[in-house]
Short mmCIF file of C-alpha atoms and ligand atoms in Angstrom, two decimals:
data_model
loop_
_atom_site.label_atom_id
_atom_site.label_comp_id
_atom_site.label_asym_id
_atom_site.label_seq_id
_atom_site.Cartn_x
_atom_site.Cartn_y
_atom_site.Cartn_z
CA MET A 7 56.41 83.95 -80.84
CA SER A 8 58.79 83.32 -82.47
CA GLN A 9 61.22 80.15 -82.17
CA GLN A 10 62.76 77.09 -83.73
CA LEU A 11 60.32 75.00 -85.82
CA PRO A 12 58.69 72.70 -82.89
CA ILE A 13 58.84 69.53 -85.55
CA ALA A 14 62.76 70.28 -85.89
CA LEU A 15 63.06 70.91 -81.86
CA ARG A 16 61.43 67.45 -81.48
CA ALA A 17 63.61 65.62 -84.33
CA LYS A 18 66.57 66.42 -82.74
CA GLN A 19 65.61 64.36 -79.47
CA TYR A 20 65.02 61.46 -81.65
CA GLY A 21 68.40 61.95 -82.89
CA ASN A 22 69.74 58.30 -84.07
CA LYS A 23 65.79 56.99 -84.35
CA THR A 24 65.39 55.88 -88.19
CA ALA A 25 63.00 58.81 -89.41
CA ILE A 26 62.29 57.63 -93.11
CA ILE A 27 62.94 54.25 -94.93
CA ASP A 28 63.31 54.80 -98.94
CA ASN A 29 64.28 52.21 -101.30
CA SER A 30 66.64 50.03 -98.59
CA THR A 31 68.60 53.19 -97.02
CA SER A 32 67.50 54.57 -93.68
CA TYR A 33 67.76 57.62 -92.56
CA THR A 34 67.89 59.42 -89.13
CA TYR A 35 66.32 62.19 -87.68
CA TYR A 36 69.76 63.78 -86.68
CA GLN A 37 70.25 63.39 -90.62
CA LEU A 38 67.53 64.59 -91.95
CA LEU A 39 67.81 67.89 -89.88
CA SER A 40 71.69 68.09 -90.85
CA HIS A 41 70.42 67.48 -94.77
CA SER A 42 67.46 69.67 -94.65
CA GLY A 43 69.32 72.39 -92.69
CA GLN A 44 72.36 72.11 -95.62
CA LEU A 45 69.64 72.54 -98.19
CA ALA A 46 67.88 75.37 -96.35
CA ALA A 47 70.84 77.27 -96.25
CA ALA A 48 71.63 76.88 -99.94
CA LEU A 49 68.16 78.30 -100.36
CA LEU A 50 68.86 81.06 -98.10
CA ASN A 51 71.60 81.77 -100.63
CA GLY A 52 72.89 84.59 -98.62
CA THR A 53 70.15 85.95 -97.02
CA THR A 54 68.66 85.31 -93.41
CA ASP A 55 65.22 84.48 -93.98
CA LEU A 56 62.97 82.91 -96.81
CA CYS A 57 60.03 85.57 -95.48
CA GLU A 58 57.37 83.01 -96.57
CA ALA A 59 58.49 82.98 -100.02
CA ARG A 60 56.35 80.40 -102.26
CA ILE A 61 58.59 77.34 -102.92
CA ALA A 62 56.93 74.90 -105.29
CA PHE A 63 58.50 71.55 -105.32
CA LEU A 64 58.71 68.45 -106.85
CA CYS A 65 60.20 65.48 -105.50
CA PRO A 66 59.71 61.55 -105.92
CA SER A 67 57.75 60.37 -102.85
CA ASN A 68 61.35 59.22 -100.66
CA TYR A 69 63.75 60.76 -98.67
CA SER A 70 64.62 64.03 -100.79
CA TYR A 71 60.76 64.92 -100.63
CA VAL A 72 61.15 65.45 -96.74
CA ALA A 73 64.41 66.84 -96.78
CA THR A 74 63.46 69.51 -99.04
CA GLN A 75 60.21 70.01 -97.52
CA TRP A 76 61.92 70.36 -94.30
CA ALA A 77 64.27 72.55 -95.66
CA ILE A 78 61.66 75.17 -97.24
CA TRP A 79 59.95 75.21 -93.35
CA GLN A 80 62.95 75.79 -91.99
CA GLY A 81 64.86 78.70 -94.31
CA GLY A 82 61.35 80.25 -93.69
CA GLY A 83 59.48 79.80 -96.67
CA VAL A 84 56.27 78.36 -97.90
CA ALA A 85 56.65 74.70 -99.30
CA VAL A 86 54.09 74.18 -102.17
CA PRO A 87 54.04 70.46 -103.12
CA LEU A 88 53.65 69.94 -107.06
CA CYS A 89 52.40 66.49 -108.12
CA PRO A 90 55.07 64.51 -110.16
CA THR A 91 52.57 62.27 -111.93
CA HIS A 92 50.59 65.90 -113.31
CA PRO A 93 50.32 66.83 -116.62
CA LEU A 94 53.55 69.86 -117.02
CA ALA A 95 49.99 72.26 -117.74
CA GLU A 96 48.79 71.83 -114.45
CA ILE A 97 52.42 72.01 -112.61
CA GLN A 98 52.70 75.39 -114.34
CA TYR A 99 49.42 76.41 -113.33
CA ILE A 100 50.73 75.99 -109.67
CA ILE A 101 53.72 77.52 -109.95
CA ASN A 102 52.30 80.33 -111.48
CA ASP A 103 49.21 80.55 -109.34
CA CYS A 104 51.47 80.49 -106.09
CA GLN A 105 53.81 83.18 -107.80
CA ALA A 106 56.71 80.56 -106.27
CA GLN A 107 59.90 82.79 -106.23
CA MET A 108 61.49 79.62 -106.84
CA VAL A 109 61.42 75.74 -107.72
CA VAL A 110 63.25 73.07 -106.34
CA ALA A 111 62.99 69.73 -108.28
CA HIS A 112 64.78 66.32 -107.87
CA ARG A 113 66.92 65.86 -110.81
CA GLN A 114 64.99 62.96 -111.84
CA PHE A 115 62.47 65.68 -113.44
CA GLU A 116 64.61 67.76 -115.69
CA ALA A 117 63.26 66.40 -118.62
CA LEU A 118 59.50 66.88 -117.49
CA LEU A 119 60.46 70.25 -116.43
CA ALA A 120 62.41 71.32 -119.62
CA PRO A 121 59.82 73.00 -121.94
CA ILE A 122 59.41 75.47 -118.66
CA ALA A 123 63.13 75.27 -117.46
CA ALA A 124 63.70 78.65 -118.56
CA GLN A 125 60.64 80.47 -117.03
CA TYR A 126 61.46 80.00 -113.71
CA PRO A 127 64.61 79.54 -111.13
CA ILE A 128 65.18 75.76 -110.36
CA PHE A 129 67.32 74.82 -108.03
CA TRP A 130 68.36 71.18 -108.42
CA VAL A 131 68.06 68.72 -105.85
CA ASP A 132 70.07 65.63 -106.19
CA GLU A 133 71.07 62.33 -104.24
CA LEU A 134 74.41 63.48 -103.52
CA MET A 135 73.27 66.37 -101.47
CA LEU A 136 71.14 63.73 -99.55
CA THR A 137 74.23 61.66 -98.44
CA ALA A 138 76.55 64.11 -97.59
CA ASN A 139 77.97 64.38 -94.39
CA THR A 140 75.71 65.47 -91.56
CA ILE A 141 76.94 68.26 -90.12
CA GLU A 142 75.55 71.25 -88.22
CA PRO A 143 74.36 73.71 -91.01
CA ILE A 144 76.85 76.16 -91.41
CA ILE A 145 74.33 79.04 -91.28
CA LEU A 146 71.87 79.98 -88.26
CA LEU A 147 68.57 79.39 -89.64
CA PRO A 148 66.02 81.94 -88.66
CA ASP A 149 63.25 82.07 -85.90
CA ILE A 150 60.06 81.27 -87.27
CA ALA A 151 56.94 82.58 -85.62
CA LEU A 152 54.26 79.88 -85.55
CA ASN A 153 51.73 82.10 -87.07
CA ARG A 154 53.73 82.16 -90.56
CA ARG A 155 52.20 80.78 -93.91
CA ALA A 156 53.82 77.22 -93.71
CA MET A 157 52.30 75.01 -96.73
CA MET A 158 49.94 75.75 -99.59
CA LEU A 159 47.80 72.95 -100.65
CA TYR A 160 45.78 73.13 -104.31
CA THR A 161 42.45 71.81 -104.11
CA SER A 162 39.67 71.66 -106.46
CA GLY A 163 36.88 73.90 -105.60
CA THR A 164 33.24 75.18 -106.93
CA THR A 165 35.21 77.83 -109.13
CA GLY A 166 37.10 75.85 -111.37
CA LYS A 167 40.41 75.76 -111.35
CA PRO A 168 42.62 74.49 -108.18
CA LYS A 169 42.98 77.21 -105.27
CA GLY A 170 46.01 77.20 -103.27
CA VAL A 171 44.68 76.13 -99.06
CA VAL A 172 47.33 78.33 -96.94
CA LEU A 173 48.11 76.57 -93.64
CA THR A 174 50.15 78.40 -91.07
CA HIS A 175 52.55 76.38 -89.10
CA HIS A 176 50.18 76.66 -86.02
CA ASN A 177 47.96 75.41 -88.25
CA LEU A 178 50.04 72.27 -89.06
CA ILE A 179 50.90 71.94 -85.57
CA ALA A 180 47.16 71.64 -84.47
CA GLN A 181 46.09 69.01 -87.25
CA ILE A 182 48.98 66.61 -86.38
CA THR A 183 48.49 66.86 -82.88
CA CYS A 184 45.22 66.05 -82.27
CA LEU A 185 46.05 62.97 -84.24
CA ILE A 186 48.99 62.17 -82.15
CA SER A 187 46.52 62.07 -79.12
CA ALA A 188 43.41 60.58 -80.76
CA TRP A 189 45.20 57.53 -82.33
CA GLU A 190 47.88 57.68 -79.94
CA TRP A 191 51.29 57.78 -82.42
CA GLN A 192 53.90 56.43 -80.60
CA ASP A 193 57.86 56.67 -81.45
CA THR A 194 57.86 52.87 -81.94
CA ASP A 195 55.02 52.83 -84.76
CA VAL A 196 56.20 52.03 -88.18
CA ILE A 197 53.80 53.46 -91.30
CA PRO A 198 54.05 52.59 -94.87
CA HIS A 199 53.43 55.57 -96.84
CA PHE A 200 52.26 55.31 -100.57
CA LEU A 201 49.79 57.83 -100.85
CA PRO A 202 50.35 60.98 -102.84
CA LEU A 203 52.47 63.90 -101.03
CA HIS A 204 50.41 67.22 -102.38
CA HIS A 205 47.54 65.94 -100.48
CA THR A 206 46.71 66.39 -96.69
CA HIS A 207 46.03 63.04 -95.98
CA GLY A 208 49.91 61.67 -97.21
CA ILE A 209 51.33 64.53 -95.90
CA VAL A 210 49.70 65.29 -92.28
CA ASN A 211 48.20 62.32 -91.39
CA LYS A 212 50.91 60.01 -92.82
CA LEU A 213 54.21 61.95 -92.59
CA CYS A 214 53.96 64.67 -90.52
CA CYS A 215 52.49 62.94 -87.52
CA ALA A 216 54.97 60.24 -87.97
CA LEU A 217 57.82 62.19 -87.72
CA TRP A 218 56.25 64.34 -84.83
CA ALA A 219 56.01 61.50 -83.23
CA GLY A 220 59.59 60.13 -83.59
CA ALA A 221 58.06 57.50 -85.44
CA THR A 222 59.23 55.46 -88.91
CA CYS A 223 58.06 56.37 -91.85
CA TYR A 224 58.70 53.57 -94.82
CA MET A 225 58.47 55.29 -97.99
CA LEU A 226 57.03 53.18 -101.41
CA PRO A 227 57.49 54.96 -104.72
CA ARG A 228 53.76 54.59 -105.21
CA PHE A 229 51.05 52.12 -104.66
CA ASP A 230 50.84 48.98 -105.77
CA ALA A 231 48.74 47.00 -104.35
CA HIS A 232 51.14 43.44 -104.70
CA GLU A 233 53.94 45.48 -103.23
CA VAL A 234 51.85 47.09 -100.44
CA TRP A 235 51.11 43.21 -99.95
CA ASN A 236 54.11 41.92 -99.75
CA ALA A 237 55.57 44.91 -97.84
CA LEU A 238 52.66 44.34 -94.83
CA GLN A 239 54.35 40.57 -94.77
CA ASN A 240 57.89 41.73 -94.63
CA ILE A 241 57.96 44.66 -92.42
CA PRO A 242 56.03 44.78 -89.01
CA PHE A 243 53.66 47.95 -89.74
CA THR A 244 51.80 49.39 -86.51
CA LEU A 245 49.98 51.27 -88.18
CA PHE A 246 48.30 51.84 -91.88
CA MET A 247 46.52 54.32 -93.59
CA ALA A 248 44.59 54.70 -97.02
CA VAL A 249 41.65 55.99 -98.71
CA PRO A 250 38.39 53.23 -99.74
CA THR A 251 39.90 52.64 -103.26
CA ILE A 252 43.51 51.42 -101.49
CA TYR A 253 41.27 49.29 -99.48
CA SER A 254 39.12 47.98 -102.84
CA LYS A 255 42.49 47.45 -104.63
CA LEU A 256 44.34 45.26 -101.46
CA ILE A 257 40.74 43.02 -101.49
CA ALA A 258 40.79 42.30 -105.06
CA GLU A 259 44.43 41.30 -104.97
CA TRP A 260 44.23 39.39 -102.21
CA GLN A 261 40.72 37.57 -103.44
CA LYS A 262 43.43 36.82 -106.56
CA ALA A 263 46.48 35.36 -104.69
CA PRO A 264 46.83 31.52 -103.89
CA ALA A 265 45.18 30.63 -100.77
CA ASP A 266 48.55 30.20 -98.61
CA GLN A 267 49.42 33.42 -99.63
CA GLN A 268 46.08 35.00 -98.69
CA GLN A 269 46.87 33.19 -94.92
CA GLN A 270 50.30 34.89 -94.75
CA TRP A 271 48.89 38.21 -95.85
CA SER A 272 46.22 38.08 -93.63
CA ALA A 273 48.17 36.94 -90.38
CA ALA A 274 50.60 39.80 -91.64
CA CYS A 275 47.89 42.20 -90.63
CA GLY A 276 48.50 41.24 -86.95
CA HIS A 277 51.26 43.49 -86.30
CA LEU A 278 49.21 46.53 -86.73
CA ARG A 279 47.37 48.33 -84.28
CA LEU A 280 45.48 50.38 -86.29
CA MET A 281 44.02 50.70 -89.75
CA VAL A 282 42.64 54.02 -90.97
CA SER A 283 40.44 54.91 -93.98
CA GLY A 284 39.39 58.23 -95.25
CA SER A 285 38.95 61.19 -97.91
CA ALA A 286 36.15 59.50 -99.35
CA ALA A 287 33.37 57.37 -98.25
CA LEU A 288 34.07 54.09 -96.94
CA PRO A 289 31.60 51.63 -98.53
CA ILE A 290 30.38 49.42 -95.76
CA SER A 291 30.68 46.28 -98.20
CA VAL A 292 34.50 47.35 -98.51
CA LEU A 293 34.89 47.75 -94.60
CA GLU A 294 33.03 44.12 -94.03
CA GLN A 295 35.19 42.57 -96.20
CA TRP A 296 38.50 44.25 -95.02
CA GLN A 297 37.58 42.98 -91.50
CA GLN A 298 37.24 39.24 -92.68
CA ILE A 299 40.37 39.54 -94.65
CA SER A 300 42.52 41.20 -92.13
CA GLY A 301 40.92 40.90 -88.84
CA HIS A 302 40.49 45.03 -88.37
CA VAL A 303 37.35 47.13 -88.08
CA LEU A 304 38.86 49.99 -90.19
CA LEU A 305 38.79 53.16 -88.13
CA GLU A 306 36.88 56.13 -90.48
CA ARG A 307 37.49 59.56 -90.31
CA TYR A 308 36.62 62.78 -92.09
CA GLY A 309 38.45 65.43 -93.04
CA MET A 310 39.27 67.98 -95.61
CA THR A 311 42.43 70.16 -96.81
CA GLU A 312 41.07 73.31 -95.57
CA ILE A 313 40.89 72.18 -91.88
CA GLY A 314 43.04 68.54 -91.67
CA MET A 315 41.08 65.73 -89.84
CA ALA A 316 37.78 66.60 -87.77
CA LEU A 317 35.90 63.91 -87.37
CA SER A 318 36.91 60.48 -86.15
CA ASN A 319 35.83 57.23 -84.92
CA PRO A 320 37.41 56.19 -81.88
CA TYR A 321 41.00 54.54 -81.41
CA ARG A 322 39.33 52.54 -78.76
CA GLY A 323 35.85 51.41 -78.61
CA LYS A 324 33.17 50.78 -80.91
CA ARG A 325 33.73 52.02 -84.24
CA THR A 326 30.24 52.30 -86.41
CA ALA A 327 29.94 51.23 -90.17
CA GLY A 328 28.97 53.95 -91.91
CA LEU A 329 29.96 56.89 -89.55
CA VAL A 330 32.80 59.04 -89.06
CA GLY A 331 32.95 59.55 -85.47
CA LYS A 332 32.77 62.10 -83.62
CA PRO A 333 35.18 65.40 -83.23
CA LEU A 334 38.59 65.54 -82.65
CA PRO A 335 40.54 66.81 -79.90
CA GLY A 336 40.67 70.70 -80.08
CA VAL A 337 38.29 70.56 -83.33
CA SER A 338 34.69 72.59 -82.72
CA VAL A 339 31.77 71.08 -85.66
CA GLN A 340 28.39 72.51 -85.55
CA ILE A 341 25.35 71.67 -88.19
CA VAL A 342 23.75 74.34 -89.58
CA ASP A 343 20.22 75.21 -91.63
CA ASP A 344 20.25 77.08 -94.75
CA ALA A 345 19.81 80.59 -92.06
CA GLY A 346 23.15 80.01 -90.66
CA ILE A 347 21.31 78.42 -87.14
CA PRO A 348 23.01 75.54 -85.35
CA ILE A 349 20.78 72.36 -85.52
CA GLU A 350 20.73 70.21 -82.30
CA THR A 351 18.25 67.74 -83.12
CA LEU A 352 19.83 64.38 -83.90
CA ASN A 353 19.40 62.63 -87.62
CA THR A 354 18.72 66.11 -89.46
CA PRO A 355 21.12 66.48 -92.40
CA ALA A 356 22.48 70.04 -92.80
CA GLU A 357 25.74 71.86 -93.23
CA LEU A 358 28.76 70.92 -91.39
CA TRP A 359 30.77 73.80 -90.11
CA VAL A 360 34.44 73.80 -87.89
CA LYS A 361 36.37 76.14 -85.88
CA GLY A 362 39.97 75.68 -84.25
CA ASP A 363 43.27 76.49 -84.67
CA ASN A 364 43.61 73.33 -87.70
CA VAL A 365 41.32 75.46 -89.68
CA PHE A 366 43.35 77.11 -92.77
CA LEU A 367 44.43 80.56 -92.91
CA GLU A 368 43.23 81.52 -96.30
CA TYR A 369 42.51 80.74 -99.80
CA TRP A 370 46.36 82.23 -101.61
CA ASN A 371 45.48 85.51 -103.36
CA ARG A 372 41.54 84.81 -103.10
CA PRO A 373 40.28 87.24 -100.35
CA ALA A 374 36.48 86.81 -101.94
CA GLU A 375 36.34 83.18 -101.88
CA THR A 376 38.24 83.47 -98.25
CA GLU A 377 35.33 85.54 -97.07
CA LYS A 378 32.71 83.32 -98.52
CA ALA A 379 34.28 80.64 -97.22
CA PHE A 380 33.46 81.75 -93.22
CA THR A 381 30.77 83.00 -91.22
CA ASN A 382 31.94 84.31 -87.56
CA GLY A 383 35.35 82.40 -87.73
CA TRP A 384 33.30 79.19 -88.55
CA PHE A 385 34.74 77.35 -91.98
CA LYS A 386 31.66 76.32 -94.03
CA THR A 387 32.64 72.68 -95.22
CA GLY A 388 29.88 72.69 -97.84
CA ASP A 389 29.49 68.89 -96.71
CA VAL A 390 25.83 68.03 -95.52
CA VAL A 391 26.27 65.73 -91.93
CA MET A 392 23.55 64.37 -89.69
CA ARG A 393 24.11 63.46 -86.01
CA LEU A 394 23.36 60.52 -84.93
CA LEU A 395 23.80 59.13 -81.12
CA GLU A 396 26.94 57.16 -82.01
CA GLY A 397 28.60 60.08 -84.07
CA TYR A 398 28.05 61.96 -87.53
CA LYS A 399 27.52 60.56 -90.86
CA ILE A 400 28.70 62.06 -94.46
CA VAL A 401 25.20 62.67 -96.24
CA GLY A 402 26.98 64.40 -99.45
CA ARG A 403 28.22 67.86 -100.84
CA LEU A 404 26.17 70.73 -100.75
CA SER A 405 27.71 71.21 -104.47
CA THR A 406 27.30 68.55 -107.03
CA ASP A 407 30.12 70.27 -108.65
CA ILE A 408 33.21 68.61 -106.37
CA ILE A 409 33.59 64.63 -107.43
CA LYS A 410 35.29 62.67 -105.13
CA VAL A 411 37.35 59.91 -107.30
CA GLY A 412 39.28 57.33 -104.87
CA GLY A 413 40.02 60.19 -102.29
CA TYR A 414 40.81 62.59 -105.05
CA LYS A 415 38.37 65.57 -105.34
CA VAL A 416 37.91 66.71 -108.57
CA SER A 417 35.83 70.16 -109.88
CA ALA A 418 33.32 69.01 -112.34
CA LEU A 419 33.74 72.92 -113.45
CA GLU A 420 37.27 72.24 -114.09
CA ILE A 421 36.80 69.82 -116.71
CA GLU A 422 33.92 71.47 -118.00
CA GLU A 423 36.12 73.88 -118.87
CA THR A 424 38.65 71.60 -120.63
CA LEU A 425 35.84 69.91 -122.72
CA ARG A 426 34.63 73.13 -124.14
CA THR A 427 38.01 73.51 -125.52
CA HIS A 428 37.43 71.02 -128.20
CA ALA A 429 36.23 71.98 -131.14
CA ASN A 430 33.31 69.49 -131.71
CA ILE A 431 31.99 70.07 -127.92
CA LEU A 432 29.16 72.52 -128.28
CA ASP A 433 28.04 72.33 -124.67
CA CYS A 434 28.85 69.94 -121.84
CA CYS A 435 28.21 68.74 -117.99
CA VAL A 436 29.88 67.03 -115.76
CA VAL A 437 28.94 64.53 -112.96
CA GLY A 438 29.89 61.94 -110.45
CA ILE A 439 28.25 58.45 -110.26
CA PRO A 440 28.58 56.33 -108.03
CA ASP A 441 31.40 53.28 -108.16
CA THR A 442 32.09 50.87 -105.78
CA THR A 443 35.91 50.81 -106.43
CA TRP A 444 36.30 54.50 -106.90
CA GLY A 445 33.60 56.17 -104.68
CA GLU A 446 32.40 58.18 -107.73
CA ARG A 447 33.60 57.68 -111.38
CA ILE A 448 33.46 60.84 -113.72
CA ALA A 449 30.82 60.95 -116.33
CA ALA A 450 30.79 63.64 -119.38
CA ALA A 451 27.31 64.39 -121.34
CA VAL A 452 28.15 66.55 -123.94
CA VAL A 453 26.29 68.32 -127.01
CA LEU A 454 28.25 68.02 -130.36
CA GLN A 455 29.04 71.04 -132.62
CA ASN A 456 28.60 68.80 -135.59
CA PRO A 457 26.70 65.17 -134.82
CA ASN A 458 28.12 63.69 -137.70
CA GLU A 459 31.45 63.47 -136.38
CA THR A 460 31.13 61.20 -133.33
CA ILE A 461 33.34 61.28 -130.42
CA THR A 462 34.45 58.52 -128.49
CA ILE A 463 35.06 58.04 -124.40
CA ASN A 464 38.89 57.36 -125.70
CA GLN A 465 39.25 60.07 -128.03
CA LEU A 466 37.76 62.53 -125.07
CA ARG A 467 40.02 61.27 -122.56
CA ASP A 468 43.00 61.76 -125.01
CA PHE A 469 42.23 65.15 -125.39
CA CYS A 470 41.62 65.82 -122.22
CA ALA A 471 44.88 64.38 -120.94
CA THR A 472 46.76 67.12 -122.34
CA GLN A 473 45.54 69.63 -119.55
CA LEU A 474 44.24 67.35 -117.14
CA ALA A 475 45.85 64.59 -114.64
CA ASN A 476 44.97 61.29 -115.08
CA TYR A 477 42.03 61.03 -112.44
CA LYS A 478 39.76 64.04 -113.88
CA LEU A 479 39.36 62.28 -116.82
CA PRO A 480 36.11 61.27 -117.87
CA SER A 481 35.21 57.63 -117.97
CA VAL A 482 31.65 57.23 -119.08
CA LEU A 483 30.70 59.61 -121.87
CA ASN A 484 27.15 60.44 -123.02
CA ILE A 485 25.90 62.17 -126.57
CA ALA A 486 22.82 64.13 -126.01
CA PRO A 487 21.32 66.46 -128.48
CA ASP A 488 20.67 69.04 -125.46
CA LEU A 489 21.39 69.52 -121.92
CA PRO A 490 18.29 70.44 -119.42
CA ARG A 491 18.37 73.57 -117.74
CA ASN A 492 16.48 75.63 -115.42
CA ALA A 493 14.84 79.05 -115.82
CA MET A 494 17.88 80.63 -115.10
CA GLY A 495 19.57 78.81 -117.64
CA LYS A 496 21.46 76.64 -115.10
CA VAL A 497 22.17 72.93 -116.19
CA LEU A 498 20.10 70.19 -113.95
CA LYS A 499 22.94 68.38 -113.03
CA PRO A 500 20.58 65.78 -110.99
CA GLU A 501 18.76 64.99 -113.99
CA VAL A 502 22.15 64.40 -116.32
CA LYS A 503 23.08 62.10 -113.21
CA THR A 504 19.86 60.22 -114.03
CA TRP A 505 21.40 59.40 -117.85
CA PHE A 506 24.16 57.13 -116.51
CA LYS A 507 22.26 55.35 -114.30
CA GLY A 508 22.49 50.99 -114.67
P1 LIG B 23 40.34 66.78 -99.61
O1 LIG B 23 40.04 68.40 -99.41
O2 LIG B 23 40.64 66.39 -101.11
O3 LIG B 23 40.63 65.99 -98.84
O4 LIG B 23 38.60 66.68 -99.77
C1 LIG B 23 37.62 66.52 -98.93
C2 LIG B 23 36.25 65.88 -98.80
O5 LIG B 23 36.10 64.70 -98.83
C3 LIG B 23 35.31 66.38 -97.87
O6 LIG B 23 34.72 67.50 -98.21
C4 LIG B 23 34.11 65.23 -98.02
O7 LIG B 23 33.50 65.79 -99.06
C5 LIG B 23 34.93 64.50 -98.46
N1 LIG B 23 35.43 63.42 -97.42
C6 LIG B 23 36.80 63.51 -96.70
N2 LIG B 23 36.49 62.46 -95.59
C7 LIG B 23 35.30 61.45 -95.88
C8 LIG B 23 34.70 60.30 -95.34
N3 LIG B 23 35.21 59.45 -94.46
N4 LIG B 23 33.19 60.26 -96.04
C9 LIG B 23 33.14 61.14 -96.68
N5 LIG B 23 33.38 61.88 -97.36
C10 LIG B 23 34.56 62.14 -96.98
#
């Protein structure tokens, strides 16, 4: 099946409706189509199809990001979003790992990319291109079969370095349309966007769903609790989606505010028809405080980079605190015991397996890991869940090596690898410890090469910051004479976790 991309076909129908607002400038669907079409023509540079070339792109959270992503899609490339706040080493790792044929970057990142600019073909995007006249693209854009690769998102795995999760157009459409129907997206919806744009939550749930529905996405350059509250007060948003950490920060900001301000902010939540939380466990205390402040019972859902969203509390009907709801339309799930036998009984914790058009194609260039991730077409999530009558409950990760910090998934192994490059670290172990604001915090236990030369947590963070994104930096340190290990020599992480209690 070969055709023009459905998201672009839909945009044509929405025409002069507002698609994106950033920094007080509005862009219509027609402008988005035209600008991304012109950019696609420039990327094609005389060829007829980018033929799934991986194109890594680095744009700020504004219209330039959307136009670039659509240009890559319309030209037939695979969009690989990069995160502007990551250190250059991480950006370069992704460019190399996805074997990018080209990097598209906004001019504002010229200085950031300067040290590597000579190594890659870089196509610079500037505001001029995005304010050009809206004309039909001068060349015909390719027809794109929906089973072609569309996007690659980097996610941390148990094997250390992040791996590229490949999603086809078909996968993306399945992930988008199930949310459109479950959460009743309308073309009258208006949503604020302040989440990172290299993660499924920000890309699929917020941006792509909004543009599929013909809604308006209001892009903020970053999350700032005060600014988000003010935006809520000034703009009649209908939808709001965030990770639990953001709700905690909004609660803290509200608590700091004078009484009249609190009242105005709370009243502003009355415009909203739905507020969603996900990407990490929502503490019940946060759900309850948020209800008091905003009047909204947060809708908690569960998903993953590899599958988009799988489970959701209902849009209409009772939402149960502590549960993530039931399977979304088109998503099949089962809970499976260690032998791979489905468990039908309630309240029995076991691994969640997921099947459906929403499930990703492969880990890029990692056939063995892709194969290991599936059994009979079921994707094995690595999350332990329990089925209750009212819905599913997330119990925890099968592996202790994935830590969730403020909605980000962090690989303990990757941090350990970095710590091990420190001249005075002989051995180390990284674990996640519970934290009411962040979900989990990163704790590092280290054995020193030279115990007379101690290390502080700040020195350790400075050391890691040159190699790792900010959210991956340990925030607690324990210096130990040795690490506990099992007979196979594996560190006993549950025991190490107990060192950080209290
Ligand atoms: P990511 O691929 O970065 O979106 O991370 C996916 C992981 O986040 C899942 O495998 C879960 O471990 C966790 N997760 C997502 N949503 C929830 C939720 N509502 N409650 C608990 N954990 C969640």
